Amino acid sequence: MSEDHSAIYRQALLTLARDQQYCGTLEGADHRGHACNPLCGDELVVETRVGDEGDLVGLRYTIRGCAIASASARLLAEFAPTRSRSELEDGARQLRAALEGEALPPTLELMRPLLTLRGHGSRHACVLLPWQALAASWSEEGSGA
């Protein structure tokens, strides 16, 4: 990624982090998950609603965390609706792999701004925190909003 593109994507991350479109509680949520980054103290709660076909129909989040985790949560909230649990689990694995240097699949193109953090392994936990909260919402402990 060229320096020009990196600067553009860094600015995009800051813009996403400030976007409150998907922040807050989700009316009618049927799942809730929590994730915390013990290294920096970032905390995130994801609330989801699942449709009759088993796909996500809504996702909202509350966060106390850095701009990276906030931007990642914002992107996940846009990406997740209409996707199945299996698709979202695959997305989490593919995003982790892309952060480690693999190609970003076309289905995850929305996540491209997060790849500016490829060379910053210590920040990968911040990127993946929303995905961990989503996964926690599927566990017995995280279910039931």
Short mmCIF file of C-alpha atoms in Angstrom, two decimals:
data_model
loop_
_atom_site.label_atom_id
_atom_site.label_comp_id
_atom_site.label_asym_id
_atom_site.label_seq_id
_atom_site.Cartn_x
_atom_site.Cartn_y
_atom_site.Cartn_z
CA MET A 1 0.00 0.00 0.00
CA SER A 2 1.50 3.33 -1.00
CA GLU A 3 2.06 6.15 1.49
CA ASP A 4 -0.70 8.19 -0.18
CA HIS A 5 -3.20 5.36 0.23
CA SER A 6 -2.10 4.76 3.83
CA ALA A 7 -2.73 8.39 4.71
CA ILE A 8 -6.16 8.27 3.06
CA TYR A 9 -7.08 5.09 4.95
CA ARG A 10 -5.79 6.48 8.27
CA GLN A 11 -8.06 9.48 7.78
CA ALA A 12 -10.91 7.12 6.89
CA LEU A 13 -10.37 5.26 10.18
CA LEU A 14 -10.63 8.48 12.16
CA THR A 15 -13.79 9.46 10.30
CA LEU A 16 -15.32 6.02 10.94
CA ALA A 17 -14.37 6.17 14.62
CA ARG A 18 -16.33 9.40 15.02
CA ASP A 19 -19.40 8.08 13.20
CA GLN A 20 -22.12 7.27 15.75
CA GLN A 21 -24.63 5.77 13.29
CA TYR A 22 -24.59 2.29 14.86
CA CYS A 23 -23.77 3.25 18.46
CA GLY A 24 -26.18 2.58 21.28
CA THR A 25 -28.56 -0.16 22.27
CA LEU A 26 -30.57 -2.22 19.79
CA GLU A 27 -34.31 -2.34 20.38
CA GLY A 28 -35.50 -5.94 20.30
CA ALA A 29 -31.98 -7.38 20.53
CA ASP A 30 -31.89 -11.11 21.19
CA HIS A 31 -28.14 -11.49 21.70
CA ARG A 32 -25.53 -9.50 23.56
CA GLY A 33 -21.78 -10.01 23.71
CA HIS A 34 -18.96 -8.31 25.57
CA ALA A 35 -15.25 -8.18 24.78
CA CYS A 36 -12.39 -6.47 26.56
CA ASN A 37 -8.77 -5.90 25.56
CA PRO A 38 -6.87 -6.45 28.82
CA LEU A 39 -3.75 -4.73 27.48
CA CYS A 40 -5.36 -1.33 26.93
CA GLY A 41 -8.73 -1.56 28.67
CA ASP A 42 -10.88 -1.12 25.56
CA GLU A 43 -14.37 -2.55 26.15
CA LEU A 44 -17.12 -3.21 23.65
CA VAL A 45 -20.66 -4.54 23.89
CA VAL A 46 -22.44 -5.77 20.77
CA GLU A 47 -26.19 -6.30 20.60
CA THR A 48 -27.71 -8.19 17.69
CA ARG A 49 -31.07 -9.26 16.37
CA VAL A 50 -31.37 -12.41 14.28
CA GLY A 51 -34.01 -12.81 11.58
CA ASP A 52 -36.25 -15.79 10.87
CA GLU A 53 -33.75 -17.17 8.36
CA GLY A 54 -30.90 -17.05 10.90
CA ASP A 55 -29.13 -14.06 9.41
CA LEU A 56 -28.34 -10.91 11.33
CA VAL A 57 -30.89 -8.16 10.83
CA GLY A 58 -29.42 -5.61 13.20
CA LEU A 59 -26.26 -4.80 15.12
CA ARG A 60 -25.51 -1.91 17.47
CA TYR A 61 -22.61 -1.41 19.83
CA THR A 62 -21.39 0.59 22.77
CA ILE A 63 -17.69 1.15 23.18
CA ARG A 64 -15.17 2.63 25.51
CA GLY A 65 -12.05 2.34 23.46
CA CYS A 66 -9.57 3.66 20.96
CA ALA A 67 -10.24 5.00 17.48
CA ILE A 68 -9.14 1.72 15.90
CA ALA A 69 -11.63 -0.40 17.85
CA SER A 70 -14.34 2.21 17.22
CA ALA A 71 -13.68 2.26 13.47
CA SER A 72 -13.64 -1.53 13.31
CA ALA A 73 -16.94 -1.72 15.23
CA ARG A 74 -18.49 0.80 12.85
CA LEU A 75 -17.40 -1.25 9.83
CA LEU A 76 -18.64 -4.49 11.38
CA ALA A 77 -22.02 -2.91 12.09
CA GLU A 78 -22.34 -1.97 8.43
CA PHE A 79 -21.03 -5.32 7.18
CA ALA A 80 -22.93 -7.76 9.43
CA PRO A 81 -26.63 -7.32 8.57
CA THR A 82 -27.99 -9.94 6.13
CA ARG A 83 -25.06 -12.26 6.88
CA SER A 84 -25.28 -15.62 8.59
CA ARG A 85 -23.30 -16.64 11.64
CA SER A 86 -21.14 -18.85 9.43
CA GLU A 87 -20.39 -15.97 7.05
CA LEU A 88 -19.46 -13.73 9.98
CA GLU A 89 -17.22 -16.37 11.55
CA ASP A 90 -15.49 -16.76 8.16
CA GLY A 91 -15.19 -12.97 7.92
CA ALA A 92 -13.45 -12.80 11.30
CA ARG A 93 -10.94 -15.48 10.25
CA GLN A 94 -10.34 -13.80 6.89
CA LEU A 95 -9.84 -10.38 8.45
CA ARG A 96 -7.31 -11.81 10.92
CA ALA A 97 -5.47 -13.48 8.04
CA ALA A 98 -5.52 -10.25 6.00
CA LEU A 99 -4.03 -8.34 8.94
CA GLU A 100 -1.25 -10.94 8.95
CA GLY A 101 -0.52 -10.38 5.26
CA GLU A 102 -2.91 -12.53 3.26
CA ALA A 103 -5.05 -11.03 0.51
CA LEU A 104 -8.30 -9.40 1.57
CA PRO A 105 -11.20 -11.34 0.03
CA PRO A 106 -13.61 -9.30 -2.12
CA THR A 107 -16.41 -9.97 0.40
CA LEU A 108 -14.44 -7.98 3.01
CA GLU A 109 -13.53 -5.01 0.81
CA LEU A 110 -15.37 -2.73 3.24
CA MET A 111 -12.65 -3.57 5.82
CA ARG A 112 -9.76 -2.33 3.64
CA PRO A 113 -9.06 0.79 5.77
CA LEU A 114 -8.19 -1.54 8.67
CA LEU A 115 -5.30 -3.01 6.67
CA THR A 116 -3.23 0.12 7.34
CA LEU A 117 -2.55 -1.68 10.63
CA ARG A 118 -0.93 -4.75 9.05
CA GLY A 119 2.51 -3.76 10.25
CA HIS A 120 1.27 -2.97 13.75
CA GLY A 121 0.64 -6.36 15.34
CA SER A 122 0.00 -4.86 18.74
CA ARG A 123 -3.08 -3.11 17.31
CA HIS A 124 -4.62 -6.20 15.73
CA ALA A 125 -6.43 -6.91 19.02
CA CYS A 126 -8.11 -3.50 18.71
CA VAL A 127 -9.25 -4.29 15.16
CA LEU A 128 -10.61 -7.70 16.16
CA LEU A 129 -12.31 -6.63 19.42
CA PRO A 130 -15.75 -6.02 17.82
CA TRP A 131 -15.58 -9.41 16.11
CA GLN A 132 -14.78 -11.02 19.49
CA ALA A 133 -17.79 -9.31 21.07
CA LEU A 134 -19.94 -10.59 18.21
CA ALA A 135 -18.64 -14.14 18.75
CA ALA A 136 -19.33 -13.79 22.49
CA SER A 137 -22.93 -12.89 21.69
CA TRP A 138 -23.38 -16.38 20.22
CA SER A 139 -22.11 -18.19 23.30
CA GLU A 140 -24.40 -19.21 26.14
CA GLU A 141 -22.82 -16.59 28.39
CA GLY A 142 -23.30 -13.81 25.84
CA SER A 143 -26.84 -14.62 24.74
CA GLY A 144 -29.96 -12.94 25.83
CA ALA A 145 -30.00 -9.20 25.56
#
